[in-house]
Coordinates of C-alpha atoms and ligand atoms in Angstrom, one line a residue:
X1041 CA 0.0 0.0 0.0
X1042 CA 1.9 3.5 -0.9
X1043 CA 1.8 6.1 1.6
X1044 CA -0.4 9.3 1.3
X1045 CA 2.2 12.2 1.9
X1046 CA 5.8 11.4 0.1
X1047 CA 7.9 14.4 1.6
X1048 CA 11.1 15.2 -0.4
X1049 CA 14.2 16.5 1.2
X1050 CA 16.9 17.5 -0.5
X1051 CA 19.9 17.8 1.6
X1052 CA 23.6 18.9 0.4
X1053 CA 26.1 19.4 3.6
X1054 CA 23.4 19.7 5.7
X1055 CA 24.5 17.6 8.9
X1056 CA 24.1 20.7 11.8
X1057 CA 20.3 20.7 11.1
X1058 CA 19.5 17.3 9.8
X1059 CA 18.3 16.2 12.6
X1060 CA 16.3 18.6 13.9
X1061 CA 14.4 18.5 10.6
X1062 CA 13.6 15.0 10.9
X1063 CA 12.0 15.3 14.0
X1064 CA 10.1 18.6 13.5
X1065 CA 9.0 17.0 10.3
X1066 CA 8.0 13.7 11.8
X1067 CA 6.0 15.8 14.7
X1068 CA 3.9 17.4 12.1
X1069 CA 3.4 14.3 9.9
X1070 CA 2.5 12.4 12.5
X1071 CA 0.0 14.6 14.0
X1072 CA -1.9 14.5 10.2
X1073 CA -2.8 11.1 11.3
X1074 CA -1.9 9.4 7.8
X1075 CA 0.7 7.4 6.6
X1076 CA 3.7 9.2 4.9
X1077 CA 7.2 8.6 3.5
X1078 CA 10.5 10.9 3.9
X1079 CA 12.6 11.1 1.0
X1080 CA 15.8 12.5 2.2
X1081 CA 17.9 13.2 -1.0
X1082 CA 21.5 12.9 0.1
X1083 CA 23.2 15.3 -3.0
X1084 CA 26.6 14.2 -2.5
X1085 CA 27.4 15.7 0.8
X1086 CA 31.2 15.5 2.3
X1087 CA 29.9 15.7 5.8
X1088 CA 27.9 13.1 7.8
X1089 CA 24.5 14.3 6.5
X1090 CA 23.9 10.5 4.4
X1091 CA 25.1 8.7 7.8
X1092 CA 22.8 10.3 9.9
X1093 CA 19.5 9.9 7.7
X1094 CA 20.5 6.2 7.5
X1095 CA 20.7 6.2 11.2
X1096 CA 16.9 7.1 10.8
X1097 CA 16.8 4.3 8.4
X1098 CA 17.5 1.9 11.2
X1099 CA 14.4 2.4 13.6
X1100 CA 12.2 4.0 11.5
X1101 CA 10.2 2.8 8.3
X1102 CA 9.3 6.1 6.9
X1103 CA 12.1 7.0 5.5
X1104 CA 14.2 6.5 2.8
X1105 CA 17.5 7.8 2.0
X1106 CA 18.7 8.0 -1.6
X1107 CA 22.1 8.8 -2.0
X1108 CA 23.8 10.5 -5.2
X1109 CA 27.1 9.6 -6.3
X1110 CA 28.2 13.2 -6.0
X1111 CA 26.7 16.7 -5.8
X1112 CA 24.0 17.2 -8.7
X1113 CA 22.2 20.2 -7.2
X1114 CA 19.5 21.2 -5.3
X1115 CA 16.6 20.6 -8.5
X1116 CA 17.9 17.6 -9.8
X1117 CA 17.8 16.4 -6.0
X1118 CA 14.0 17.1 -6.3
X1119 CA 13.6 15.7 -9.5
X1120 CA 14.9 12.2 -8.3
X1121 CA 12.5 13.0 -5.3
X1122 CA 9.7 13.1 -7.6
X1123 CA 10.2 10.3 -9.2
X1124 CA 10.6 7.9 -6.0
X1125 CA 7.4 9.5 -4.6
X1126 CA 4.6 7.1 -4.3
X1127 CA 2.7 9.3 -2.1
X1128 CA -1.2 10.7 -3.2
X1129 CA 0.5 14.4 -2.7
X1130 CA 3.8 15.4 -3.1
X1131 CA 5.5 17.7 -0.6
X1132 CA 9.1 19.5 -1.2
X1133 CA 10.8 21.1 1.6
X1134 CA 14.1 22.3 1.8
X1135 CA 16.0 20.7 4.3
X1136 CA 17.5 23.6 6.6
X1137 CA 13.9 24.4 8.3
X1138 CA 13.8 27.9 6.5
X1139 CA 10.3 26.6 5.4
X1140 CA 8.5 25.7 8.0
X1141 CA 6.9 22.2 8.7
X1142 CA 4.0 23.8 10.9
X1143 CA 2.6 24.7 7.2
X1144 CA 1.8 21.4 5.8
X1145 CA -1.2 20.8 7.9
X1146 CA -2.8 24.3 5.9
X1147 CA -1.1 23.3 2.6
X1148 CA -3.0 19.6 3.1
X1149 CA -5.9 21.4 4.2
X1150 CA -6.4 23.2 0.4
X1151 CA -5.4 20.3 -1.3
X1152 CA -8.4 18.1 0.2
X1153 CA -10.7 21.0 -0.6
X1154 CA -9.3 20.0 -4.4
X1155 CA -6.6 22.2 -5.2
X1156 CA -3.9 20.6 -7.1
X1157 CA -0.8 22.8 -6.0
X1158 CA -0.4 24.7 -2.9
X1159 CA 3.0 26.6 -3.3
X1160 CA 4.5 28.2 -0.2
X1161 CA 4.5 32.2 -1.2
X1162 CA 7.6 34.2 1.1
X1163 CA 5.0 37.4 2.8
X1164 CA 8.4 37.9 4.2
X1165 CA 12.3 36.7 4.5
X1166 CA 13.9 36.4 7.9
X1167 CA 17.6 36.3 8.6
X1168 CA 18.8 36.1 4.8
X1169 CA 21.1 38.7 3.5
X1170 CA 20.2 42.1 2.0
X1171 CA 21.8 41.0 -1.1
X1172 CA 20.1 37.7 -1.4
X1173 CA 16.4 39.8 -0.6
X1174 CA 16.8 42.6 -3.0
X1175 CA 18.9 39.9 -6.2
X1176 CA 15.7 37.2 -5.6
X1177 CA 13.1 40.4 -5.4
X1178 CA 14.7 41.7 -9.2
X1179 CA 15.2 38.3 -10.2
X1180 CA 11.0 37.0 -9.7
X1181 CA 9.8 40.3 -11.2
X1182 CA 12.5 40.0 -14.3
X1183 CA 11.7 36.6 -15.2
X1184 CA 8.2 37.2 -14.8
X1185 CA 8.3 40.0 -17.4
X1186 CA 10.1 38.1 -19.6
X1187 CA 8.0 35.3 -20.2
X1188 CA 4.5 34.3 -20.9
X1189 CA 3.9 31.6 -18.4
X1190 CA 2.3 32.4 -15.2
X1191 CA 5.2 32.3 -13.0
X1192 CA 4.0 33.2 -9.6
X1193 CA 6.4 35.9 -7.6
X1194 CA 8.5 35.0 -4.5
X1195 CA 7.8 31.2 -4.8
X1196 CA 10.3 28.5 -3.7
X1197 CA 10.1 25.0 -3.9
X1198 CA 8.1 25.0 -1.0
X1199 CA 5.0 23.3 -1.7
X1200 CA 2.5 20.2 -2.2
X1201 CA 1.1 18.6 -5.5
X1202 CA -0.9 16.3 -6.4
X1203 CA 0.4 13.1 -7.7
X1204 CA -1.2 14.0 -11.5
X1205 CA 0.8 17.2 -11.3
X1206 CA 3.8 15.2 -10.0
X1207 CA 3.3 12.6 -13.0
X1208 CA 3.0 15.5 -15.5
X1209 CA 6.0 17.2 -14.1
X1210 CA 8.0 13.6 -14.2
X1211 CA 6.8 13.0 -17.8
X1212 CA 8.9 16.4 -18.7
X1213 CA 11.8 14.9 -20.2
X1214 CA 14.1 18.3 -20.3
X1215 CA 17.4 18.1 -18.3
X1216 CA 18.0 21.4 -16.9
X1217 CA 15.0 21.8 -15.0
X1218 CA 13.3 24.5 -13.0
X1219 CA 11.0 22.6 -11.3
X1220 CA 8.9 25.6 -9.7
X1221 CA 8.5 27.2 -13.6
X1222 CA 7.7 23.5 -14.6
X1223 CA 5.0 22.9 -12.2
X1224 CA 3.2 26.4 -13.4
X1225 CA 3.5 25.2 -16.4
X1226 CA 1.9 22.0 -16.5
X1227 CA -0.9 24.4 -15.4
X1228 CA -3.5 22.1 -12.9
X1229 CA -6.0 24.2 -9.8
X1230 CA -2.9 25.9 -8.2
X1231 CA -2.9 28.2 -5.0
X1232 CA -0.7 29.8 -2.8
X1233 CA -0.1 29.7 1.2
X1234 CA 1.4 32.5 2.6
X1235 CA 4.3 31.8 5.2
X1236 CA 7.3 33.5 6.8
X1237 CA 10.5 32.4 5.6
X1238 CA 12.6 31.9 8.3
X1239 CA 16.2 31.7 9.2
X1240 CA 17.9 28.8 8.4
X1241 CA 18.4 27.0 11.6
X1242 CA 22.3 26.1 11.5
X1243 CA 24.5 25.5 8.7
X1244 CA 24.9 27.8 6.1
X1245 CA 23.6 28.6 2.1
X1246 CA 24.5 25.8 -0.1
X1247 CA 23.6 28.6 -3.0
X1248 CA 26.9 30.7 -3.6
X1249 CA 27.0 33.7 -5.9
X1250 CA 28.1 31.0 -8.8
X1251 CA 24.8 29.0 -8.2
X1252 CA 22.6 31.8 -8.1
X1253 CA 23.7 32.4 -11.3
X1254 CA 23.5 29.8 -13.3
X1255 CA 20.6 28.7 -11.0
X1256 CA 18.6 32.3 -12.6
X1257 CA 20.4 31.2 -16.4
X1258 CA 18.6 28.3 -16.2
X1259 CA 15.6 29.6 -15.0
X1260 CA 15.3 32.4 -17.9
X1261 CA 16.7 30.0 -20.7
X1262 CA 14.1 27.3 -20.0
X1263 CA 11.2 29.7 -20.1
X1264 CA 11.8 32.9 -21.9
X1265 CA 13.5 33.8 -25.7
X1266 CA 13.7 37.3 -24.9
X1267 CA 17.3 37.4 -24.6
X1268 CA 17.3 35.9 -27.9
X1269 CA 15.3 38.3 -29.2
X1270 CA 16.7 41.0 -28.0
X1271 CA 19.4 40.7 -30.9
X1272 CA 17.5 41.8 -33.1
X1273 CA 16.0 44.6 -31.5
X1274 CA 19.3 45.9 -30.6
X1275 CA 20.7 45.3 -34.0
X1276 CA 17.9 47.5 -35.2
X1277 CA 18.4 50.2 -33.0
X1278 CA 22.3 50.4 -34.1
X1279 CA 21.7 50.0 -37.4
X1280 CA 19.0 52.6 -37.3
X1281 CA 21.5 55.4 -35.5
X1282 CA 24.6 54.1 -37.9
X1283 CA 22.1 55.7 -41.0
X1284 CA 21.4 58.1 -39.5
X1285 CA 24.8 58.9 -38.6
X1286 CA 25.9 58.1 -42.1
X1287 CA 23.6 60.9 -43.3
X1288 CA 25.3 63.6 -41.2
X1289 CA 28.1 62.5 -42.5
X1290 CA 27.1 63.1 -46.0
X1291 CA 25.4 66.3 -45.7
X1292 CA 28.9 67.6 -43.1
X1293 CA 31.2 66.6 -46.2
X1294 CA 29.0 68.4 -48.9
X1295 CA 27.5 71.3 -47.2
X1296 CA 30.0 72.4 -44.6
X1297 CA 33.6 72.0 -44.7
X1298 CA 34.0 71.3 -41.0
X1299 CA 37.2 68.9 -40.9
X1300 CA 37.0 65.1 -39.8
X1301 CA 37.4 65.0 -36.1
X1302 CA 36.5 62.7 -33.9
X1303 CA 38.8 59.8 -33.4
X1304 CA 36.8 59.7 -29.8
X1305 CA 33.0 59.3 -31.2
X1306 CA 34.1 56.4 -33.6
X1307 CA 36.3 54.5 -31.1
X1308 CA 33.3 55.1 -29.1
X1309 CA 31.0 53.8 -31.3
X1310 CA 33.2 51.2 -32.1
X1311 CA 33.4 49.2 -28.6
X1312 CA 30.1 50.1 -27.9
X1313 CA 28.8 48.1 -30.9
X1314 CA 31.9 45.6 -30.1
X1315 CA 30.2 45.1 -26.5
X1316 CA 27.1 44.4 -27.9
X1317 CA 28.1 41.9 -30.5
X1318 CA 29.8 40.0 -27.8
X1319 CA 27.1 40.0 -24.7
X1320 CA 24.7 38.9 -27.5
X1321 CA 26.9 35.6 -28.9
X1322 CA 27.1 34.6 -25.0
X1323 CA 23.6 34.4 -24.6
X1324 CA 22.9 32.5 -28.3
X1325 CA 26.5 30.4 -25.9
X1326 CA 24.1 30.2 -23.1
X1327 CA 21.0 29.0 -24.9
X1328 CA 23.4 26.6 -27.2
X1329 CA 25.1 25.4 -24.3
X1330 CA 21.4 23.9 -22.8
X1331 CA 20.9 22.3 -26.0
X1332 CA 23.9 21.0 -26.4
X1333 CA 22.8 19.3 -22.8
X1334 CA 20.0 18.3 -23.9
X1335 CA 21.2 16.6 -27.3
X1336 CA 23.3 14.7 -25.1
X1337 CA 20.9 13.2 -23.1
X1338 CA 22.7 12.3 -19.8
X1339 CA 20.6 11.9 -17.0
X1340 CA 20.0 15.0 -14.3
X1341 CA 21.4 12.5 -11.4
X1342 CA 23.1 9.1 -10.7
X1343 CA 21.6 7.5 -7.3
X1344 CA 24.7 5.4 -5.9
X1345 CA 22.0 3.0 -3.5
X1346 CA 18.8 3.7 -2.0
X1347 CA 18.4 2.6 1.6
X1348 CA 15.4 1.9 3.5
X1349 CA 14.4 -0.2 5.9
X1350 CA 12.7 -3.6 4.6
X1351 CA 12.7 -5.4 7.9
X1352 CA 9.3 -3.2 9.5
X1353 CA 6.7 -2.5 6.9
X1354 CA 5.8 1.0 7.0
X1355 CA 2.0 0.7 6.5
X1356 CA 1.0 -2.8 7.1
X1357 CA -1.0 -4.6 4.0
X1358 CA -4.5 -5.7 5.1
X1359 CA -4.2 -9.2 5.6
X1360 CA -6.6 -11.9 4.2
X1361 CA -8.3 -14.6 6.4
Ligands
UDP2254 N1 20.8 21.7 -1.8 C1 21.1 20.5 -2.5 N2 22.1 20.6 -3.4 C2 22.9 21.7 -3.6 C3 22.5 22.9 -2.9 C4 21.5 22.9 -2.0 O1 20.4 19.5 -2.3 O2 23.8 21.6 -4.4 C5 19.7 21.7 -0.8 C6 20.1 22.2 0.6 O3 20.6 21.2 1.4 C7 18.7 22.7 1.1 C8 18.1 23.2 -0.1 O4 18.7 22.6 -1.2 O5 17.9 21.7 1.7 C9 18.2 24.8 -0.3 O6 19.5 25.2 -0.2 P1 19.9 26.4 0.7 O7 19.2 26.4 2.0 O8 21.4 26.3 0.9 O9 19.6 27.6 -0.2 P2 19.0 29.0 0.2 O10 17.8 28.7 1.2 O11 20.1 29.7 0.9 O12 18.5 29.7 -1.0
MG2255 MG1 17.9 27.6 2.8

């Protein structure tokens, strides 16, 4: 019999608060009164994180570890999450308690009313930088103005879906994967919970200036061509002030007999167009790059063993006679 709730936890490094989140996790779960799996995703951490979920392992059928062979990153953690789910609703919850447990009861709540996604929306961020607050606020609104799914604001991955969204989602076959864009996408009743972020409760941000970044690249390749188009637009616009430039030019050499100055202008002119050119063929690079990844088909993640306890059966099968 599969459980009800399969909650996924992707943990990279994350040994200070691992524990802790089991047990707040398992407090809440527990008090929902039906059965549920934990999916700790172990994403190639060099601390003891993988030895203490199997510890868990040992006296407690819930949960089940699944341990990469190195560090893949935090969404194709999820993605392995999602597809060893067996649970009626999905949950995804970041491992370092900045997204509270205490929510899932409310989050369950919507989703029996029939709502198939209940995403966590931030109302507010506790303890995180200034920088990381003001780059994420810019970075939602950007990437919601550039592209024409519904991509709701301040959303993490923070939520629970049903297990049709989780199937559709699944069926995706695209490697670099932003799972939050992908689940609006796949469309489905979807509804936000508001909830504080709050600080993470030891350990520190697994998400360095270099993962932010490619983290957002990813994020705006996979759902928006606007940098693609923006080529075009910009070529136009040069092109446009190079006639009209051209034309001065002209009517300077046959009307007036100002001399040719302006070794500063044209040098001007020359690496500002020169910039252009070159910010332009890195994002075609950036855009090439993913499908170059995608031609060549190598899975997101490599699980190195899965580890569960077979001994106690988590939810007993009715027995017969
Ligand atoms: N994480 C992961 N692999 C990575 C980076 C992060 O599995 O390569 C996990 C991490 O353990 C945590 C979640 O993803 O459970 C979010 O990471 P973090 O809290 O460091 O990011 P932040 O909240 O600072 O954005
Ligand atoms: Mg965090």
């Amino acid at each position: 019999m599969n459980p009800i709730y399969s909650v996924i936890i992707p943990a990279y490094n994350e040994q200070e608060v691992i524990v802790e989140s089991y047990d707040r996790l398992t407090r809440v779960m527990k008090g929902m009164d039906e059965p549920y799996e934990l999916i700790f995703i172990n994403d190639g951490s060099r601390d003891a994180t993988a030895h203490i979920i199997a510890g868990f392992c040992e006296s407690d059928p819930a949960v089940v570890l699944l341990n990469f062979s190195r560090n893949f990153g935090h969404m194709p953690a999820i993605t392995a999450g999602m597809a060893h789910a067996r649970g009626k609703a999905v949950i995804v919850i970041d491992a370092d308690l900045q997204d509270p447990p205490e929510v899932l009861p409310l989050m369950a709540e919507k989703w029996k009313e029939g709502y198939d996604v209940v995403y966590g929306k931030r109302s507010k961020r506790i303890g995180e930088s200034f920088f990381k607050k003001v780059t994420a606020k810019i970075f939602y609104r950007l990437l919601r103005s550039m592209t024409d799914v519904d991509l709701p604001l301040d959303t993490g991955e923070f939520r629970l879906i049903d297990r049709r969204v989780c199937d559709a989602v699944n069926a995706l076959p695209e490697k670099n994967r932003y799972i939050r864009g992908l689940v609006s996408w796949v469309g489905f009743k979807q509804i936000a919970v508001e909830y504080e972020r709050q600080e993470r409760f030891a350990g520190e941000t697994k998400y360095p200036l270099r993962k932010m970044v490619s983290f957002a690249m990813d994020a705006i390749a996979s759902f928006s061509y606007k940098p693609l188009k923006l080529a075009t637009s910009l070529g136009f616009i040069m092109s446009l002030l190079g006639f009209v430039y051209m034309l001065v030019i002209i009517f300077q050499a046959m009307f007036t007999d100002r001399t040719i100055t302006g070794w500063a202008s044209t040098l001007v002119v020359i690496l500002l167009s020169q910039g252009i050119v070159l910010m332009i063929l890195g994002m075609m690079g950036e855009y090439l790059g993913r499908v170059y990844d995608e031609l060549k088909n190598r899975p997101s993640y490599i699980i190195r063993e899965i580890i569960r306890n077979e001994t106690i059966d988590p939810i007993p099968e009715p027995r017969n006679g």
